[in-house]
Amino acid sequence: MKLATIHDGSRDGQLAVVARDLKSAHMADAIAPTLQAALDDWTFIAPQLDSLYAQLNRGEARRAFEFEPQRCMAPLPRASQWAEGAAWLHHLELLRRAQPAPSSTPSTPSSARFLDALREEPLLAQGAGDAFLGPHDDILLAHEEWGIDFGAGIAAIVDDVPMGATPDEAHGRIRLLMLVNSVSLRQLMPAELTRGFGFLQSKPATGCSPVAVTPDELGEAWRGGKVHLPLRATWNGHLAGQPDAGADMDFNFPQLIAHLCKSRRAGAGSIVGAGTVSNRDTTKGKAPPGHACIAERRALETLADGAPATPYMRFGDSIRIEMLDEAGKPVFGAIEQTVRKA
Amino acid sequence: MKLATIHDGSRDGQLAVVARDLKSAHMADAIAPTLQAALDDWTFIAPQLDSLYAQLNRGEARRAFEFEPQRCMAPLPRASQWAEGAAWLHHLELLRRAQPAPSSTPSTPSSARFLDALREEPLLAQGAGDAFLGPHDDILLAHEEWGIDFGAGIAAIVDDVPMGATPDEAHGRIRLLMLVNSVSLRQLMPAELTRGFGFLQSKPATGCSPVAVTPDELGEAWRGGKVHLPLRATWNGHLAGQPDAGADMDFNFPQLIAHLCKSRRAGAGSIVGAGTVSNRDTTKGKAPPGHACIAERRALETLADGAPATPYMRFGDSIRIEMLDEAGKPVFGAIEQTVRKA
């Protein structure tokens, strides 16, 4: 099923069930007031939501209304945990290769050694869950000079996951999937990486797709803990990339979640992102996968020409992120955000 | 006023007002069901809670009951943001000085250079807010070998803080203060620091004091954005330290919060910790401040003798953290946790 959170002036919004074709919706307040409330008691609540979803898809729901993504908040406008991985090592590898030599960045170990270590276990960072943005919310920032970059990715929303869960156990605790625009302030990142405490100022609020969907909505595209569909990122109307989210993913969602839960449990409604989707270009001249963020393109330019040519986002720039199924239908609706000066 | 969250089987518990002497309490469910609900609408809710608090302190509240810290969850059992700073640089400095030489830790810049950079702006790390522990909850962990350490500290719970807030503005958004036991798994930290994405597995769930208090409860001890009282940490019945939380604090709470909000707003109910309290020993033989965590003591042993002598916590070990006011009365009640094998 597909679920959305409709803006009603409150901080957590109201839960709605959205039809498979994203054309109509129905408030779910008679079942659960918010998505967090549904996740808090998923075994009891989900079958009721599912029944409403079936009615809605048959055109039999009593008070259906037209679904407008503009009215959506993030599916979980605030979450008690937001941890984001870097599951496509190709992304890190590209950015790393284009970095200045180690002498000028004393905190970074050599690339080869660093990447070898990353292959052994996933890399995840804790983020702030207090302010997820809706699919049409502006990206408000004070300075273009911070190096504003979009980052198209996928995130899983989990049920309670016990401490020490195996990847298999974690797999069974994934309740919903959604798209995210994980914005990075690239010019603030090197200093934060040097300080070793992870990202803080360099990771502002994250945008989310209009709906979150249960994994079964993806059919055969959800297998092996990965989403095997292209993720399209369109920057100012031009396709920036459409990498396959099922390809080149070095750690799947269950592995990321199990890594997170090695020394602590995760509470229901924790969100685990997999990072920027990134494919190796093996197309040999046919439509290349392109890039789900600007930093990768700049890294390739740096490797080719010694310096990046593509600027980061400017005030007024727009970014659209969506994923179409094999029939060409959008699964999650589209994130459509514009960068504005705060 | 003093507020607590009483365990009622739900995830967020029930809000209660606690008398100044911590002897009695009164459910606040007629005013706000949970502390998060109170924070979501603080301007409207706080005066009502304050009025109940005054009644309770006068012994006139109608359904007061005996306050039992054993029944408390964390004041905010789950929070949409948990960011923890390292505001006492003396703590970092000690740990740093006792580290092996840089050659074996390729990612760490030289101590002097690192510490100089830290004096310029605060260091904060995002953590997970989904599972704060109540004051008497066990610290459940799988392996003693992870290097289980307590960490006595103070945290501020804020109202909405706008992006770009100055320290002065941030000061006015601090709603509550509480004590925390910020547990660290010291043996898991070096590898995570090397990877540069901050702490994940090395920071399990954090324990909280029975009550959170409004800053005015501290009277003159709350000044300059700092809490000027000793924080007592007692390990297995022996005093480990009682450093003054107002001394040697290089960044105050307003500075930490303003740093957090440079590129994003913080939502109401965000919790900002200041890290392990740590004093320079300037007592010259009189009662020394001791240490609010084990790692500092091990660092001093390493500097003196080449190796640490004090082991980390073992299953069955207990830790008690509390803060007494100038009259010797506990302000926040005590955190009393025991480490158990998960």
CSV table of C-alpha atoms in Angstrom, one decimal, chain A residues 11 36 39-40 78-81 86 92 106-107 109 113-114 117-118 121-131 140-141 146 160 163 185 188 193 195-201 203-205 259-260 262-268 270 342, chain B residues 11 36 39-40 78-81 86 92 106-107 109 113-114 117-118 121-131 140-141 146 160 163 185 188 193 195-201 203-205 259-260 262-268 270 342:
chain,number,residue,atom,x,y,z
A,11,ARG,CA,3.6,19.1,13.3
A,36,GLN,CA,4.1,7.3,13.5
A,39,LEU,CA,4.2,2.3,12.9
A,40,ASP,CA,3.9,2.2,16.7
A,78,ARG,CA,9.8,14.0,12.2
A,79,ALA,CA,11.5,10.7,13.1
A,80,SER,CA,13.3,9.6,16.2
A,81,GLN,CA,16.1,8.3,14.2
A,86,ALA,CA,26.8,5.2,1.9
A,92,LEU,CA,32.5,7.6,-2.3
A,106,PRO,CA,45.8,15.4,7.1
A,107,SER,CA,42.8,13.5,8.5
A,109,PRO,CA,43.8,8.0,5.1
A,113,ARG,CA,43.2,1.7,2.3
A,114,PHE,CA,40.0,3.7,3.1
A,117,ALA,CA,38.0,-0.8,5.0
A,118,LEU,CA,34.6,0.3,3.6
A,121,GLU,CA,31.2,-3.2,6.7
A,122,PRO,CA,28.8,-0.5,5.9
A,123,LEU,CA,29.3,3.2,6.6
A,124,LEU,CA,26.4,4.9,8.3
A,125,ALA,CA,26.1,8.4,9.8
A,126,GLN,CA,23.5,9.6,12.3
A,127,GLY,CA,21.4,12.5,11.1
A,128,ALA,CA,18.7,14.8,12.5
A,129,GLY,CA,15.2,13.5,12.3
A,130,ASP,CA,13.4,16.6,13.5
A,131,ALA,CA,12.7,18.3,10.2
A,140,LEU,CA,15.8,27.1,2.4
A,141,LEU,CA,19.5,28.0,2.9
A,146,TRP,CA,28.0,26.4,1.1
A,160,ASP,CA,11.2,-2.0,16.1
A,163,MET,CA,19.8,-5.2,19.2
A,185,LEU,CA,26.4,21.4,1.7
A,188,LEU,CA,31.1,22.6,4.6
A,193,LEU,CA,35.1,15.2,8.0
A,195,ARG,CA,36.9,16.9,12.9
A,196,GLY,CA,35.8,13.3,12.9
A,197,PHE,CA,32.4,13.7,14.6
A,198,GLY,CA,30.4,13.2,11.4
A,199,PHE,CA,28.2,15.6,9.5
A,200,LEU,CA,26.3,18.3,11.2
A,201,GLN,CA,26.1,21.7,9.5
A,203,LYS,CA,23.6,18.0,6.2
A,204,PRO,CA,20.6,20.3,6.3
A,205,ALA,CA,17.0,19.0,6.2
A,259,HIS,CA,24.9,-2.7,11.2
A,260,LEU,CA,23.0,0.1,12.9
A,262,LYS,CA,24.8,-4.0,16.5
A,263,SER,CA,25.0,-2.3,19.9
A,264,ARG,CA,21.4,-0.9,20.3
A,265,ARG,CA,17.9,-1.5,19.3
A,266,ALA,CA,16.2,0.8,16.7
A,267,GLY,CA,12.7,2.1,17.5
A,268,ALA,CA,9.7,1.9,15.2
A,270,SER,CA,13.5,4.9,12.5
A,342,ALA,CA,16.5,31.8,3.7
B,11,ARG,CA,6.1,4.4,24.0
B,36,GLN,CA,6.6,16.2,23.5
B,39,LEU,CA,7.0,21.2,24.0
B,40,ASP,CA,5.0,21.3,20.8
B,78,ARG,CA,12.2,9.4,22.1
B,79,ALA,CA,13.3,12.7,20.6
B,80,SER,CA,13.5,13.8,16.9
B,81,GLN,CA,17.0,15.1,17.5
B,86,ALA,CA,32.1,18.1,23.4
B,92,LEU,CA,39.1,15.6,24.5
B,106,PRO,CA,46.4,7.7,10.0
B,107,SER,CA,43.2,9.7,10.1
B,109,PRO,CA,45.7,15.1,12.7
B,113,ARG,CA,46.4,21.3,15.5
B,114,PHE,CA,43.3,19.4,16.2
B,117,ALA,CA,40.6,24.0,15.5
B,118,LEU,CA,38.3,22.8,18.3
B,121,GLU,CA,33.9,26.4,17.1
B,122,PRO,CA,32.1,23.7,19.0
B,123,LEU,CA,32.2,20.1,18.0
B,124,LEU,CA,28.8,18.3,18.0
B,125,ALA,CA,27.8,14.9,16.7
B,126,GLN,CA,24.3,13.7,15.7
B,127,GLY,CA,23.0,10.8,17.7
B,128,ALA,CA,20.0,8.6,17.7
B,129,GLY,CA,17.0,9.9,19.6
B,130,ASP,CA,14.7,6.8,19.4
B,131,ALA,CA,15.6,5.0,22.6
B,140,LEU,CA,21.9,-3.8,28.1
B,141,LEU,CA,25.0,-4.7,26.0
B,146,TRP,CA,33.4,-3.2,23.7
B,160,ASP,CA,11.8,25.4,18.0
B,163,MET,CA,18.0,28.5,11.3
B,185,LEU,CA,31.7,1.9,23.8
B,188,LEU,CA,34.5,0.7,19.1
B,193,LEU,CA,36.6,8.0,14.2
B,195,ARG,CA,35.9,6.3,9.1
B,196,GLY,CA,35.0,9.9,9.5
B,197,PHE,CA,31.2,9.5,9.6
B,198,GLY,CA,30.9,10.0,13.3
B,199,PHE,CA,29.8,7.7,16.1
B,200,LEU,CA,27.2,5.0,15.4
B,201,GLN,CA,27.8,1.6,17.1
B,203,LYS,CA,27.2,5.3,21.1
B,204,PRO,CA,24.4,3.0,22.4
B,205,ALA,CA,21.3,4.3,24.2
B,259,HIS,CA,26.3,26.0,16.0
B,260,LEU,CA,23.7,23.2,15.4
B,262,LYS,CA,23.7,27.3,11.3
B,263,SER,CA,22.2,25.6,8.2
B,264,ARG,CA,18.9,24.2,9.5
B,265,ARG,CA,16.3,24.8,12.1
B,266,ALA,CA,15.9,22.6,15.1
B,267,GLY,CA,12.4,21.3,16.0
B,268,ALA,CA,10.8,21.5,19.4
B,270,SER,CA,15.5,18.5,20.1
B,342,ALA,CA,21.9,-8.4,26.6
